[in-house]
XYZ file of C-alpha atoms in Angstrom:
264
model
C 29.264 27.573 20.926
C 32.281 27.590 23.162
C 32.946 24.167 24.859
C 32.379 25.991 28.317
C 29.524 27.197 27.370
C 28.142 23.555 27.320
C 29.375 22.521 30.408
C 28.328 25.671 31.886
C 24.656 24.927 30.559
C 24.735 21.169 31.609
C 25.621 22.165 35.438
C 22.908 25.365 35.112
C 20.020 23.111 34.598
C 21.256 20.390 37.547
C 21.262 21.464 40.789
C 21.787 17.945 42.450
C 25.506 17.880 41.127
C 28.035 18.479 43.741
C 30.723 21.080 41.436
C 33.394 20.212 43.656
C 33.111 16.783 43.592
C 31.642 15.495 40.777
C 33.407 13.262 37.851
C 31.376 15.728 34.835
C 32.506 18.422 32.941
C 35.727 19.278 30.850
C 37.738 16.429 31.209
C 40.491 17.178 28.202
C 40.536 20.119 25.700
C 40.393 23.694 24.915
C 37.472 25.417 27.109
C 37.327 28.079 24.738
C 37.276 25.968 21.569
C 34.546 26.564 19.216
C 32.231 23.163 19.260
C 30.037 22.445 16.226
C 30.382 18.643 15.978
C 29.609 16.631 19.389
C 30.317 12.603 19.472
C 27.925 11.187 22.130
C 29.091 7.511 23.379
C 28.437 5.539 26.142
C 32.204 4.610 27.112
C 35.114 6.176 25.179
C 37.244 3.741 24.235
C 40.212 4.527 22.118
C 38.827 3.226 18.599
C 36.140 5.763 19.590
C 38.637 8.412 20.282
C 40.196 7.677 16.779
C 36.729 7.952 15.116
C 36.070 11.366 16.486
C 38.953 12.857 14.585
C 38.529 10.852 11.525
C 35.218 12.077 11.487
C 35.947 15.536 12.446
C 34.437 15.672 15.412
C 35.005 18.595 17.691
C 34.417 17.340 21.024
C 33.470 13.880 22.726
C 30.679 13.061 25.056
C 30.901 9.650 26.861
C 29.158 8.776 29.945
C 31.697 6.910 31.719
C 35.449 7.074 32.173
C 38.194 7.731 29.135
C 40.918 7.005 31.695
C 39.697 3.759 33.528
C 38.307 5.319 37.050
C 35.474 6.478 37.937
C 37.118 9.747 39.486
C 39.655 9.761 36.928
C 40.811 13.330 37.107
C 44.088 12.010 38.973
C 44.428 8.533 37.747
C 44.899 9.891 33.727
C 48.491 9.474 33.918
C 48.828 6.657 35.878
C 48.971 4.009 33.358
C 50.905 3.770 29.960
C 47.816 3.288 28.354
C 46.333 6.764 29.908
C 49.330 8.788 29.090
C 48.794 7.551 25.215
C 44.887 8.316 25.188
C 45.738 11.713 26.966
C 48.565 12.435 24.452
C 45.922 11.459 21.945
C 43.438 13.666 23.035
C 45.786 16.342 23.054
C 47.663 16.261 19.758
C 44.279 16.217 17.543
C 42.841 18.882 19.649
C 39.619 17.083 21.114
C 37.613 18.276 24.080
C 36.125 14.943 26.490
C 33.308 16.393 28.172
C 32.280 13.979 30.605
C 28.470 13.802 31.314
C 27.720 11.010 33.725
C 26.194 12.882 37.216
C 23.947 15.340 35.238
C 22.415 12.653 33.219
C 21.851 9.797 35.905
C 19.492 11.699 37.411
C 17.876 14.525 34.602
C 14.185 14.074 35.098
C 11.883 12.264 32.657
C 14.835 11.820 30.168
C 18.049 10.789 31.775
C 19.791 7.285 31.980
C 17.363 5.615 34.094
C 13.868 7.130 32.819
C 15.492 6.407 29.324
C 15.932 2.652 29.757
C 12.700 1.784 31.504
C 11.227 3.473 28.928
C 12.965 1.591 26.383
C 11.496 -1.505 27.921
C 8.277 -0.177 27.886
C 7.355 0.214 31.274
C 6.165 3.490 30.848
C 6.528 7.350 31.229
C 6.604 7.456 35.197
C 8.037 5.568 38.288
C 5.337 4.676 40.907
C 8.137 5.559 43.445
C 11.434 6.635 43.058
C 14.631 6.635 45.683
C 17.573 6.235 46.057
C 17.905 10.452 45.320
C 16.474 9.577 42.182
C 18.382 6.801 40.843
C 16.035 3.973 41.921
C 12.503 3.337 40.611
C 10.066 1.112 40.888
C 7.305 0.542 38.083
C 4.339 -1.089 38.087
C 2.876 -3.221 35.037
C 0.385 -6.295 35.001
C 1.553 -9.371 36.740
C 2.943 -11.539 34.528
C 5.796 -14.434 35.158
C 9.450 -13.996 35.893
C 10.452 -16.028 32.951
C 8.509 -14.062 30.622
C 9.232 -10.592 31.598
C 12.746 -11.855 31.287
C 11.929 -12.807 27.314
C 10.617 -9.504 27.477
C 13.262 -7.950 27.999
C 15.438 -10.090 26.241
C 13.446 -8.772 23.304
C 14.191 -5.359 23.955
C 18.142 -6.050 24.499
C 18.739 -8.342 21.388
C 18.721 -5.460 19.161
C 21.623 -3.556 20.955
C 23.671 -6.251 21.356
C 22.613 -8.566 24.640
C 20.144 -11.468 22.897
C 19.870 -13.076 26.166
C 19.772 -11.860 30.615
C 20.288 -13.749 33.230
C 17.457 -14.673 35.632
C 17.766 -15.657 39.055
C 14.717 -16.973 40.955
C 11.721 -19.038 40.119
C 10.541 -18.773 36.507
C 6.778 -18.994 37.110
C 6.623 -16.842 39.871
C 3.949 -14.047 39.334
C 5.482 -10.583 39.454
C 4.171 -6.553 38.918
C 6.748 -4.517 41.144
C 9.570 -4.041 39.016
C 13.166 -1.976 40.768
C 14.744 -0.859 37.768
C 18.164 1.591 37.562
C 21.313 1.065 36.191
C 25.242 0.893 36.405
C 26.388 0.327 40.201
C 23.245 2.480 41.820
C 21.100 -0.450 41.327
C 20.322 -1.608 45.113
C 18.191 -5.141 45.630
C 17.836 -4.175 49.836
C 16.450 -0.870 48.380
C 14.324 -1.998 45.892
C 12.858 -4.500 48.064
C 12.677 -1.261 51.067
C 10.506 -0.022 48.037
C 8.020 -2.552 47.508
C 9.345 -4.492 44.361
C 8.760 -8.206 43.649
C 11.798 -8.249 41.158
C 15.174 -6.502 40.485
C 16.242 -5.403 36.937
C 19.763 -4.672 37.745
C 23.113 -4.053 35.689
C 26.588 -6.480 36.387
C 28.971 -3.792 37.019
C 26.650 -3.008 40.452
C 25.519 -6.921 41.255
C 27.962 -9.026 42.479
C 26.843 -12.804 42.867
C 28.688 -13.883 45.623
C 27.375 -10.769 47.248
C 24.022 -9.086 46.011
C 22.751 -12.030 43.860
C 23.485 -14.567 46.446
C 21.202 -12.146 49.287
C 18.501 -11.941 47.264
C 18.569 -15.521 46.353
C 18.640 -16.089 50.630
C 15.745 -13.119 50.847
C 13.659 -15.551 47.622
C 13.928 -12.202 45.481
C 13.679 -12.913 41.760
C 16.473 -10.699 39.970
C 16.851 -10.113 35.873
C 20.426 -9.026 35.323
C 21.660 -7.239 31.867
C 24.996 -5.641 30.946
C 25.794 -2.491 32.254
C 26.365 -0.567 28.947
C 23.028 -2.391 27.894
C 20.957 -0.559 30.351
C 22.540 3.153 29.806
C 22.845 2.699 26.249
C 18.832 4.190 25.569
C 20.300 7.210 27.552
C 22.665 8.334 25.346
C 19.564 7.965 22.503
C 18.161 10.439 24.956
C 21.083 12.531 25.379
C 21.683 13.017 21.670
C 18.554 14.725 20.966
C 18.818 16.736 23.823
C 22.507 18.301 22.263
C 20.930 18.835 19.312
C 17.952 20.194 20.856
C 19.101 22.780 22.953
C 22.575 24.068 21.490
C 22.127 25.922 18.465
C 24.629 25.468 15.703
C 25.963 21.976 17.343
C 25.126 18.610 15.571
C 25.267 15.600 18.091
C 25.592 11.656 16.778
C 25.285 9.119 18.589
C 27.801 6.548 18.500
C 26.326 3.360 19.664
C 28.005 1.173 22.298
C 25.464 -1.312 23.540
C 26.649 -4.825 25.254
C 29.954 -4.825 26.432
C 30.601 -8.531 25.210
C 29.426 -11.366 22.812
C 27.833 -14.174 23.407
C 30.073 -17.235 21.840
C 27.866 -21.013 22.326
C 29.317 -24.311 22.080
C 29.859 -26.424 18.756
């Protein structure tokens, strides 16, 4: 299957993605080149890069930027360290195929179904917003501090043993706003009915969003960003392989973004 072919198929089945603005699709590469061998990865850093072609991969898959912006089309070349993943990319002939708008919001399995899931809240949102990357589940009441151990449970074994909590640890809470990466909202979630906020760092600011909802007494559990979308590249892995014949996904785990180093 031609690499077009995929991109073609990934915009045919997502009608929410803007074509002339959106960051997905061929990023680097031969449209025409024959893909058998897909690496899927959260964020492509350069070791990644390097592990495609030792591993013979055909074309890479990431999520978020290769080239340091989020609409990166025109910032490639900007910086030293661009021009050298670019010339990279080039000179072992891979294809980036960038899948980040289609698979925020692909119903049921994309980035945001795919991590509540994950933390076991269940198949289906009792509301969603936020044009679809905001939900809100609800589970049995249980205390802040121990739907934070929760999901400190669930995060330990991708890299992120603890999260950080902000609000009162006994307080009784069932309304859980979950999304990830920057689209995670507290005023929206709270517009939605939540009693907590399960939000990523790259989109919560303290001396902005934490600091409100610590003002509006809104309990918030915060994880890393490449934490929360790492389930949907799980999901996006058996999706390749489920619905391109002849191509063989892997999944390249990225998890947590950064370890954890304690005191003596």
């Amino acid at each position: 299957m031609k690499a077009k072919e995929i991109e073609a198929h990934l915009f045919s089945v997502a009608d929410w993605v803007d074509r002339e603005r959106t960051v997905d699709g061929i990023l680097l590469g031969d449209p025409e080149k024959d893909i058998r061998k897909v690496l899927i990865t959260w964020m492509p850093s350069f070791d990644v890069l390097r592990t495609a072609v030792e591993r013979g991969f055909d074309m890479v898959m990431p999520h978020e930027p290769t080239f340091f912006a989020h609409v990166e089309r025109d910032k490639m070349e900007e910086l030293e360290l661009g021009k050298k993943k670019k010339q990279f990319v080039e000179d072992n002939g891979l294809v980036i195929l960038r899948n980040h708008d289609v698979w925020d919001r692909m119903p049921e399995i994309g980035i945001p179904w795919a991590w509540a899931r994950f933390l076991g809240f269940g198949e289906k949102p009792a509301e969603t917003g936020g044009n679809g990357y905001l939900h809100r589940y609800d589970i049995e009441p249980v205390a802040l501090d121990e739907l934070a151990q929760q999901i400190a449970t669930k995060t330990s074994g991708i890299g992120e043993p603890a999260v950080q909590v902000s609000g009162d640890g006994s307080r009784m809470v069932s309304k859980v706003g979950i999304g990830t990466g920057c689209a995670c909202n507290i005023e929206r979630y709270l517009e939605m009915g939540c009693d907590v906020s399960v939000v990523s760092d790259d989109g919560s600011i303290y001396w902005r969003t934490i600091q409100w909802a610590k003002d509006k007494d809104h309990p918030v559990i915060r994880v890393n960003h490449g934490t929360s979308e790492e389930p949907g590249m799980v999901t996006l892995t058996k999706y390749v392989n489920d619905t391109f014949p002849g191509v063989n996904a892997e999944h390249l785990p990225h998890g947590c973004c950064y370890r954890l180093v304690g005191a003596r």
